[in-house]
mmCIF file of C-alpha atoms in Angstrom:
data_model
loop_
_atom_site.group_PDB
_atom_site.id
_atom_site.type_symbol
_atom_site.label_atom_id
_atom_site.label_comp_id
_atom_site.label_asym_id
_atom_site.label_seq_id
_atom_site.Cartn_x
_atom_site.Cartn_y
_atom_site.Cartn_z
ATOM 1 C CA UNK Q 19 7.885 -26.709 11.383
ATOM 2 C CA UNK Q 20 4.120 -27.046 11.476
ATOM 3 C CA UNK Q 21 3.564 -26.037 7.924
ATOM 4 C CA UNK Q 22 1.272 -28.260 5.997
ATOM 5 C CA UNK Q 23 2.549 -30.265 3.326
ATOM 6 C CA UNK Q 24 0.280 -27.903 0.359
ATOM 7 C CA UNK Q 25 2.132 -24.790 1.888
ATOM 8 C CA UNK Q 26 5.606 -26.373 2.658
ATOM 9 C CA UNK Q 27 5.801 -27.258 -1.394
ATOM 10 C CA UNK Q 28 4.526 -23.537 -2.515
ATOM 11 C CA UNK Q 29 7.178 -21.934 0.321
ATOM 12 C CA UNK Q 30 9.805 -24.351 -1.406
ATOM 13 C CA UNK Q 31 9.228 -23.290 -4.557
ATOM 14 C CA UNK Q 32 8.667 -19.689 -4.359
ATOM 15 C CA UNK Q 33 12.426 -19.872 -2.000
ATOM 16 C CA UNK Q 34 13.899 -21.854 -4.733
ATOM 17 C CA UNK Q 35 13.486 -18.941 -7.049
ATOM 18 C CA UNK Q 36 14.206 -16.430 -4.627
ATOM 19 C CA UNK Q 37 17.611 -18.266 -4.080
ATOM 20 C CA UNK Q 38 18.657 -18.366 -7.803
ATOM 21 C CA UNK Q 39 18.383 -14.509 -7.963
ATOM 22 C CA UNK Q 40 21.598 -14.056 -6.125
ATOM 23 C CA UNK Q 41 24.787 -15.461 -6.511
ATOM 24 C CA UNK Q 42 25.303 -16.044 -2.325
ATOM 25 C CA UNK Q 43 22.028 -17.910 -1.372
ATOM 26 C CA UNK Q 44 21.665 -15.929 2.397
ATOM 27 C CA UNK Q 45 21.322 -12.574 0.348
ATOM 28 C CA UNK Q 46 18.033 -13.544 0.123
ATOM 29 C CA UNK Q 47 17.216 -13.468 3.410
ATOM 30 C CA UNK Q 48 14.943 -10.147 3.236
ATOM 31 C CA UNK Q 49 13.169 -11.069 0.344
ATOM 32 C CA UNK Q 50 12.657 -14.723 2.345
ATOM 33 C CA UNK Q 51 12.002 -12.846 4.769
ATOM 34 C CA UNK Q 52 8.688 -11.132 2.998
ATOM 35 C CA UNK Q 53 7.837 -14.340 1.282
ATOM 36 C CA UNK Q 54 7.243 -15.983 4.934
ATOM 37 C CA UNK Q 55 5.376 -13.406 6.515
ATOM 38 C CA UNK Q 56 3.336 -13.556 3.148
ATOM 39 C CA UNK Q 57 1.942 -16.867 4.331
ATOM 40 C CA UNK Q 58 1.791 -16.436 8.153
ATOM 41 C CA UNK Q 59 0.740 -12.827 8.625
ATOM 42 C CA UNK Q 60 4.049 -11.773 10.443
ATOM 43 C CA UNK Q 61 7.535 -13.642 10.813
ATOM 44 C CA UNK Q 62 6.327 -16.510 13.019
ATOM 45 C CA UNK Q 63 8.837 -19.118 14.298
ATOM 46 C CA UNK Q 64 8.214 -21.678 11.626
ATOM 47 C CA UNK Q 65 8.628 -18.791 9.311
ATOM 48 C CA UNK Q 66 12.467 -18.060 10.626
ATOM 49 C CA UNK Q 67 13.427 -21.894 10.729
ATOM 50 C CA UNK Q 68 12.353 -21.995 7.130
ATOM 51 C CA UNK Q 69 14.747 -19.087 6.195
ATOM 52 C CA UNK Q 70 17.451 -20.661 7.933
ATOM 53 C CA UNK Q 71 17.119 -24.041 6.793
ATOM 54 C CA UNK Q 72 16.774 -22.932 2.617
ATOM 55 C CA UNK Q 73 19.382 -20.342 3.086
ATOM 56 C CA UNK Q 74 21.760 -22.355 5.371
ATOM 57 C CA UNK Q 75 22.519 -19.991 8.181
ATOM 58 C CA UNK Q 76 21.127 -20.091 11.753
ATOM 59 C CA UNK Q 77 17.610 -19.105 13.108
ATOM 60 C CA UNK Q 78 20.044 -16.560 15.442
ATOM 61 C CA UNK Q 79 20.939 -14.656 12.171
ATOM 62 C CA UNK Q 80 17.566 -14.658 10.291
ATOM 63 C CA UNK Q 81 15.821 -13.547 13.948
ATOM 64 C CA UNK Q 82 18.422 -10.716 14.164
ATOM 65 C CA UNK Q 83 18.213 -9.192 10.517
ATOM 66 C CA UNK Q 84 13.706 -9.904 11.154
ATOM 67 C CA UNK Q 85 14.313 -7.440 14.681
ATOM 68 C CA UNK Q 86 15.955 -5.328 12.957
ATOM 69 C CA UNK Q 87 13.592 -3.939 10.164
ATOM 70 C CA UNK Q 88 9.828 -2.067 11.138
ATOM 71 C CA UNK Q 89 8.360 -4.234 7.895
ATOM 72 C CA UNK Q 90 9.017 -7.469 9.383
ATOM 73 C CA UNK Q 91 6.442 -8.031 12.509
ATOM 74 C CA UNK Q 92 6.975 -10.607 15.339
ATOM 75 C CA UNK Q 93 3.347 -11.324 15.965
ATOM 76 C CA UNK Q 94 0.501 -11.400 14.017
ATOM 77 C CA UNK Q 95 -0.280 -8.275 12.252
ATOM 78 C CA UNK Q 96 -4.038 -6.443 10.899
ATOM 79 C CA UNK Q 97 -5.026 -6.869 7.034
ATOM 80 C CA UNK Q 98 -4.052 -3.397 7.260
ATOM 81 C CA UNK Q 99 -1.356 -1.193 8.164
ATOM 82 C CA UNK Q 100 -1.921 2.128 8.781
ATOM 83 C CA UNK Q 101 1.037 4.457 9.100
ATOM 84 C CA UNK Q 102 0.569 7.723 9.999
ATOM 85 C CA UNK Q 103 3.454 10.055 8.922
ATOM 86 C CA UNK Q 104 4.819 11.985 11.998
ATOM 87 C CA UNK Q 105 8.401 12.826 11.120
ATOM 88 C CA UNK Q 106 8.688 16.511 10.852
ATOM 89 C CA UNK Q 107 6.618 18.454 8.117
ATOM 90 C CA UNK Q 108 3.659 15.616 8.540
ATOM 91 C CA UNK Q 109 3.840 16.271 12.315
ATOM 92 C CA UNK Q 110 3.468 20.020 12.306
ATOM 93 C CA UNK Q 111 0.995 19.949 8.675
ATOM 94 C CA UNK Q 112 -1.373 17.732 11.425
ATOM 95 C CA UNK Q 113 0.372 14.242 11.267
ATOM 96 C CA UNK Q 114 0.240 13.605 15.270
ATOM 97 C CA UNK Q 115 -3.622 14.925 15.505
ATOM 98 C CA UNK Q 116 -4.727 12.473 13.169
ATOM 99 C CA UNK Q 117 -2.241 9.870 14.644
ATOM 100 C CA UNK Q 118 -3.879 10.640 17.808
ATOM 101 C CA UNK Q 119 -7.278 10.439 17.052
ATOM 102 C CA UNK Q 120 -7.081 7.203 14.926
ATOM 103 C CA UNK Q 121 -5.422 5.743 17.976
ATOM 104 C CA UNK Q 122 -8.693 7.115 19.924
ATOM 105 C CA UNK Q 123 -10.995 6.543 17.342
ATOM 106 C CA UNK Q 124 -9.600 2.445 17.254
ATOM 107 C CA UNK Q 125 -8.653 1.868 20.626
ATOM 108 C CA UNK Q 126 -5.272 1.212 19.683
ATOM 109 C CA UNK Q 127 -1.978 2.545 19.762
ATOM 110 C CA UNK Q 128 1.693 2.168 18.070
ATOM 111 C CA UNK Q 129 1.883 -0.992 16.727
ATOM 112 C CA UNK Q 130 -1.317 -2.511 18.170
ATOM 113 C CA UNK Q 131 -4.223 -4.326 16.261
ATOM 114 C CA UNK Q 132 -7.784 -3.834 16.325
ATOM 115 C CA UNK Q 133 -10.011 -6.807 17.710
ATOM 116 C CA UNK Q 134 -11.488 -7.523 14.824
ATOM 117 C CA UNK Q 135 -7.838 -7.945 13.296
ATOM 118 C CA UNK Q 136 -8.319 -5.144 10.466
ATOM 119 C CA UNK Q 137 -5.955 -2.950 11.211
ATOM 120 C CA UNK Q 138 -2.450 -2.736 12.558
ATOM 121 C CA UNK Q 139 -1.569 1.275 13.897
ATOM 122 C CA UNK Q 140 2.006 2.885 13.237
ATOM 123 C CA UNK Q 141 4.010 5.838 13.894
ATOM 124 C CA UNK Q 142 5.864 5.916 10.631
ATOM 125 C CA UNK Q 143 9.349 7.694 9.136
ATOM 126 C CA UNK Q 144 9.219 9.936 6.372
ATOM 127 C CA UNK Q 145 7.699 8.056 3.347
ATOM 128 C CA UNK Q 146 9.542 10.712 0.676
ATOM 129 C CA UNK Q 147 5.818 12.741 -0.017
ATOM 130 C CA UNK Q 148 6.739 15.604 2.012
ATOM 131 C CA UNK Q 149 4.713 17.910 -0.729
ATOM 132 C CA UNK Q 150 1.685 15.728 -0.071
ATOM 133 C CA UNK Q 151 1.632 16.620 3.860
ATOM 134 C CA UNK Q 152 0.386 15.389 6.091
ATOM 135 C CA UNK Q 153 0.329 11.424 4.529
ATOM 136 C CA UNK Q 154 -0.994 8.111 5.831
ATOM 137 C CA UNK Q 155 0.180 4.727 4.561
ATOM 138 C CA UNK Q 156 -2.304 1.709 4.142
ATOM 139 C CA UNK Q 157 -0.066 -1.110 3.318
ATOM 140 C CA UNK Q 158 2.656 1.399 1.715
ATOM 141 C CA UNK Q 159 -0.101 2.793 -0.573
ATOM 142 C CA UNK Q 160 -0.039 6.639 0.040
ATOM 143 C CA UNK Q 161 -2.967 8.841 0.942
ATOM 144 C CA UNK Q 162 -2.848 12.178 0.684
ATOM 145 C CA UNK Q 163 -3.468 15.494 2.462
ATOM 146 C CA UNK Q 164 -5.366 13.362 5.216
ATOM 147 C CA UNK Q 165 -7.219 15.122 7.794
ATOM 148 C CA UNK Q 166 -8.297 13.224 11.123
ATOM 149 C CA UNK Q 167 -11.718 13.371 9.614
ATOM 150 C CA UNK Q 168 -10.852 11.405 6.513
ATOM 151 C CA UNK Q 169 -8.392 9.793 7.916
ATOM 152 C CA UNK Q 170 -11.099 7.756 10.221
ATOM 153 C CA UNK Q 171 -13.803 7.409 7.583
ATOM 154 C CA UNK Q 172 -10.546 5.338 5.713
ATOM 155 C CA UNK Q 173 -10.034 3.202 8.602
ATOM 156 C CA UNK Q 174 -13.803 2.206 8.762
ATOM 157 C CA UNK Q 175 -13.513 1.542 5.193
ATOM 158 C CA UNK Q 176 -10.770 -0.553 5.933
ATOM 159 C CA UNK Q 177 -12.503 -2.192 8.557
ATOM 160 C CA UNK Q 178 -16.079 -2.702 7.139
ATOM 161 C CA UNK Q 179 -14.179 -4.553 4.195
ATOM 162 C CA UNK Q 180 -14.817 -1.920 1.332
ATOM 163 C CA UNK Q 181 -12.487 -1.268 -1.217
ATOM 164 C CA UNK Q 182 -10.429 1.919 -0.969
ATOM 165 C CA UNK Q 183 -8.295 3.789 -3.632
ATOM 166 C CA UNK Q 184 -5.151 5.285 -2.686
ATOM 167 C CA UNK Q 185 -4.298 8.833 -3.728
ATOM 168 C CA UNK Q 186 -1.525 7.617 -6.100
ATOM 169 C CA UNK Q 187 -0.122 4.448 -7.093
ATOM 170 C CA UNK Q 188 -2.233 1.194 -7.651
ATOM 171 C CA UNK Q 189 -5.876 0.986 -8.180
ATOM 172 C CA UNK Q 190 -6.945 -0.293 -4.725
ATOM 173 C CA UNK Q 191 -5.035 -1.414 -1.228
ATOM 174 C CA UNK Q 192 -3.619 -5.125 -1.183
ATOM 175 C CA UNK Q 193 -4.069 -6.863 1.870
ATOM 176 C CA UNK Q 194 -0.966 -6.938 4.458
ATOM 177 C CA UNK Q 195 0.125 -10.819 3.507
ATOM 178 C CA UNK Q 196 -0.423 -9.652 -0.070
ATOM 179 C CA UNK Q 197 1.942 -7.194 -0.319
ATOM 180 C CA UNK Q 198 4.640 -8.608 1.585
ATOM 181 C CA UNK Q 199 4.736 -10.747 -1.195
ATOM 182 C CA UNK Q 200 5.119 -8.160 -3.590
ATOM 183 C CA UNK Q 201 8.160 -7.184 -1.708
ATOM 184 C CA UNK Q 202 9.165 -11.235 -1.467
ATOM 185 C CA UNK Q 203 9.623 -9.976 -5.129
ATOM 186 C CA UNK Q 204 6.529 -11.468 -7.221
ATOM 187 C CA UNK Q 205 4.735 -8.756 -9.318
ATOM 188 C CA UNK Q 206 0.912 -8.177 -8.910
ATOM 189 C CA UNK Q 207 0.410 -6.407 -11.881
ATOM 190 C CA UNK Q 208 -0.285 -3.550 -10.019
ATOM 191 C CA UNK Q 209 3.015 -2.014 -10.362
ATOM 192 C CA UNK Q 210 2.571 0.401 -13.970
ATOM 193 C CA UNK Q 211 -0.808 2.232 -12.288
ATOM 194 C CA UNK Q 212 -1.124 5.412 -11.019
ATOM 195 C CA UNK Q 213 0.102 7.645 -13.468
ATOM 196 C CA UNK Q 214 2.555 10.401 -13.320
ATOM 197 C CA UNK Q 215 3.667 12.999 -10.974
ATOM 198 C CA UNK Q 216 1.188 15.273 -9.502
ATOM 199 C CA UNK Q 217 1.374 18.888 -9.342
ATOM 200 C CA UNK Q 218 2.959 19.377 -6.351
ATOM 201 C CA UNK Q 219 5.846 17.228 -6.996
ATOM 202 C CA UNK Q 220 6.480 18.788 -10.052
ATOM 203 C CA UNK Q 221 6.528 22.568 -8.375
ATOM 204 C CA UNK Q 222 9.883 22.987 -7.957
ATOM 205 C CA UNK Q 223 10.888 21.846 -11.381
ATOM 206 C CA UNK Q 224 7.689 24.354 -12.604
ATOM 207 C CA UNK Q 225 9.359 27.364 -11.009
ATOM 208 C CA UNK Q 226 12.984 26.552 -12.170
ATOM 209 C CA UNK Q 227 11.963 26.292 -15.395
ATOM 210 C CA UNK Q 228 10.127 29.377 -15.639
ATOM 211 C CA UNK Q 229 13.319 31.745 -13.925
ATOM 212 C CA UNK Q 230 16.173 29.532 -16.127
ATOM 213 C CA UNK Q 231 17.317 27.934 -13.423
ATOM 214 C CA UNK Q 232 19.737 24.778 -13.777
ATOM 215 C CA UNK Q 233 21.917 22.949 -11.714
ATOM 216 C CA UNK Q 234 25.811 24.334 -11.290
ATOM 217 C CA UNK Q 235 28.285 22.889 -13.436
ATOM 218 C CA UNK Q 236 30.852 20.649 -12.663
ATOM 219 C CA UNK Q 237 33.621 23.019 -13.007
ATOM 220 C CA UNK Q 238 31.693 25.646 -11.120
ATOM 221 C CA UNK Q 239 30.833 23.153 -8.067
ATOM 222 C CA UNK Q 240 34.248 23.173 -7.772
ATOM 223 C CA UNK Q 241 36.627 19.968 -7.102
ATOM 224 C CA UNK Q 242 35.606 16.504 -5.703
ATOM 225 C CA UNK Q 243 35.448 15.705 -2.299
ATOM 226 C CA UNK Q 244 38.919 14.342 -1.575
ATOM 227 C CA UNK Q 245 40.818 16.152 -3.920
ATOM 228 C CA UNK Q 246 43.137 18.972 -3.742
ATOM 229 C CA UNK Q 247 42.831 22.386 -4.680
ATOM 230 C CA UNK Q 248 45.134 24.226 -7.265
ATOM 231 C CA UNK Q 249 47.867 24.675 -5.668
ATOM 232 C CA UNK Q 250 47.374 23.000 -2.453
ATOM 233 C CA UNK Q 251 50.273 20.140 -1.319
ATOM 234 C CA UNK Q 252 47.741 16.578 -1.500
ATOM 235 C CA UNK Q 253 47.051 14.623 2.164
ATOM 236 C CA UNK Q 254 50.486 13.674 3.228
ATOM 237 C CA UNK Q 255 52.610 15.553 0.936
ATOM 238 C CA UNK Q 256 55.114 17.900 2.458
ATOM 239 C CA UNK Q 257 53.229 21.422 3.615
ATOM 240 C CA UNK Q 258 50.183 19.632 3.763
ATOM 241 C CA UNK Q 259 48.139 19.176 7.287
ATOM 242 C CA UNK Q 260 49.821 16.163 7.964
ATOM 243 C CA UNK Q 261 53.236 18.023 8.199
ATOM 244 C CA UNK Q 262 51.915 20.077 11.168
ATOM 245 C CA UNK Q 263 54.301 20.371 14.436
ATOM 246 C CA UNK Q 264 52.518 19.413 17.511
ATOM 247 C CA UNK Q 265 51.999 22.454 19.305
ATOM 248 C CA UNK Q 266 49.068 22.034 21.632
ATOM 249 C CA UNK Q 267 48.701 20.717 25.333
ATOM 250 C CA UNK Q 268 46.891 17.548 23.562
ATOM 251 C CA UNK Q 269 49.996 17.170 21.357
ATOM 252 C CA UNK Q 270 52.922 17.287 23.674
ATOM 253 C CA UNK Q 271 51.843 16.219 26.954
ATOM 254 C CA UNK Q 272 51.848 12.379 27.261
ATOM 255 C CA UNK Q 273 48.865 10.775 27.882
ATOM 256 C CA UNK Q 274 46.582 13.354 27.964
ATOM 257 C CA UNK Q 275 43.143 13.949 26.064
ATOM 258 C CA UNK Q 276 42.142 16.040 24.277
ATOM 259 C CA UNK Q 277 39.418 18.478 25.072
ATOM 260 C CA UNK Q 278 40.546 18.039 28.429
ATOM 261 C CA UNK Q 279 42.192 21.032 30.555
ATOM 262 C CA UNK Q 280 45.306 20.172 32.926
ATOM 263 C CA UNK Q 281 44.471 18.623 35.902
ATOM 264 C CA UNK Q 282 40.712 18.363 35.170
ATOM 265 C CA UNK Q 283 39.478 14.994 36.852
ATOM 266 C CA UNK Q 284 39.188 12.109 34.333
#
C-alpha cells in the first residue's frame, strides 16, 4: 500500500472503531468500504487491500461486494455527484430532458467526470421523493422540482465552487470524499437540519384525515399470510392441496414437463 504513514495511522484508527461496532469484524466491510473511498476519492487498490487486511478476508471478496454497489466507484470520482432521477414518475415529470441536457450542457455522460474534476454525472434509481418530481441528487442531498434550466445553473454552481443549498435536508452540499465518510458512519453534525416534512409529503395524510380515513384493521385484513382460513384443512393436512391426485399429462406421464404438449420438441 502506498499510503503515507499520517494517513495509514488515521485509516487505522477510524477501522479500529468501525470494527468494534460489530460483533463479526468483515460486517464492516461497507462501512470500510466508505471510510476508504473517503480518503482516496473512489475505492482505489490500496483502498481494497486495506479492507482486506483490517477485516481479514481477501481483496477477491472486498473487490466483489465494492462492484457490486453504484456508491462505491472504481476510479476517481468529481467533488460532486449529480444524479438525475429517471426511474419512472421523474422520467415522464422531465427527469431524462434534464438528464440529457446536463449531459450536453457538461460534455459528459453516465458516470463520466468533468475535466475540471467537479462533477461526476448519473442516471439514478428512485431516491423515495416521488412527490417532489422530477429530483436531482448532489451528493445524496435532494433538489427539488428541477427543471433543465435550474438544473444547469446548479451544476455551474457546483463547478465555479459556490455554495449551494439543497431543497431539504442539510444546510449546504458536502463534498463527495466528505460524505462517504458520513456513510463510513462518522456524524457531521449536519444530520438534525432541514426540518420537517413538506407539503407534498404530507398530502396524502392531509386528505385522509379530512374524509376519516384509517388503515383496515387487523381482523378486517383478514388472516396472515401462511395461515389457514376458518375452516380450511392447514398445508399438508388431509383435504388440503397437498392431498391432490395427479391428474394431468405433467402428473402421470414420466419424465415429462410441464407446460409442455406431447411430442412438442424439447
Amino acid at each position: 500500500m502506498t499510503y503515507d504513514a499520517e494517513t495509514l495511522t488515521s485509516l487505522k484508527s477510524d477501522a479500529k472503531a468501525i470494527v468494534a461496532r460489530y460483533p463479526d469484524p468483515r460486517s464492516g466491510l461497507l462501512p470500510m468500504l466508505h471510510l476508504v473511498q473517503s480518503v482516496d476519492g473512489y475505492v482505489s487498490r490500496d483502498g481494497i487491500l486495506f479492507c482486506a487486511e483490517r477485516l481479514g478476508i481477501t481483496p477477491a471478496e472486498v473487490s466483489a461486494v465494492a462492484t457490486f454497489y453504484t456508491q462505491y466507484k472504481r476510479h476517481p470520482n468529481g467533488t460532486y455527484t449529480v444524479g438525475v432521477c429517471t426511474n419512472t414518475l421523474c422520467a415522464i415529470m422531465g427527469g431524462d430532458a434534464i438528464f440529457d441536457e446536463l449531459s450536453e450542457h457538461l460534455g459528459v455522460g453516465h458516470d463520466e467526470t468533468t475535466e475540471d474534476g467537479a462533477i461526476t454525472l448519473e442516471h439514478v434509481e428512485c431516491n423515495a421523493a416521488c412527490d417532489y418530481a422530477p429530483v436531482v441528487m448532489v451528493n445524496w442531498e435532494f433538489f427539488d422540482n428541477q427543471t433543465p434550466e435550474s438544473a444547469t445553473a446548479l451544476a455551474d454552481d457546483l463547478q465555479a465552487g459556490k455554495r449551494v443549498t439543497p431543497t431539504r435536508g442539510a444546510s449546504h452540499v458536502c463534498s463527495f470524499k466528505q460524505m462517504s465518510r458520513v456513510l463510513a458512519g462518522f456524524p457531521d453534525g449536519l444530520a438534525n437540519e432541514g426540518g420537517l416534512p413538506g407539503e407534498p409529503t404530507l398530502a396524502g395524510l392531509k386528505v385522509a384525515r379530512e374524509h376519516g380515513w384509517t388503515a383496515p384493521s387487523a381482523q378486517a385484513a383478514g388472516p396472515a399470510k401462511g395461515t389457514a382460513t376458518a375452516g380450511a384443512p392447514a398445508a399438508g393436512e388431509h383435504g388440503s392441496s397437498a392431498e391432490r391426485e395427479p391428474t394431468t399429462p405433467p402428473d402421470t406421464q414420466a419424465g415429462s414437463t410441464p407446460g409442455r404438449e406431447k411430442g412438442e420438441a424439447k
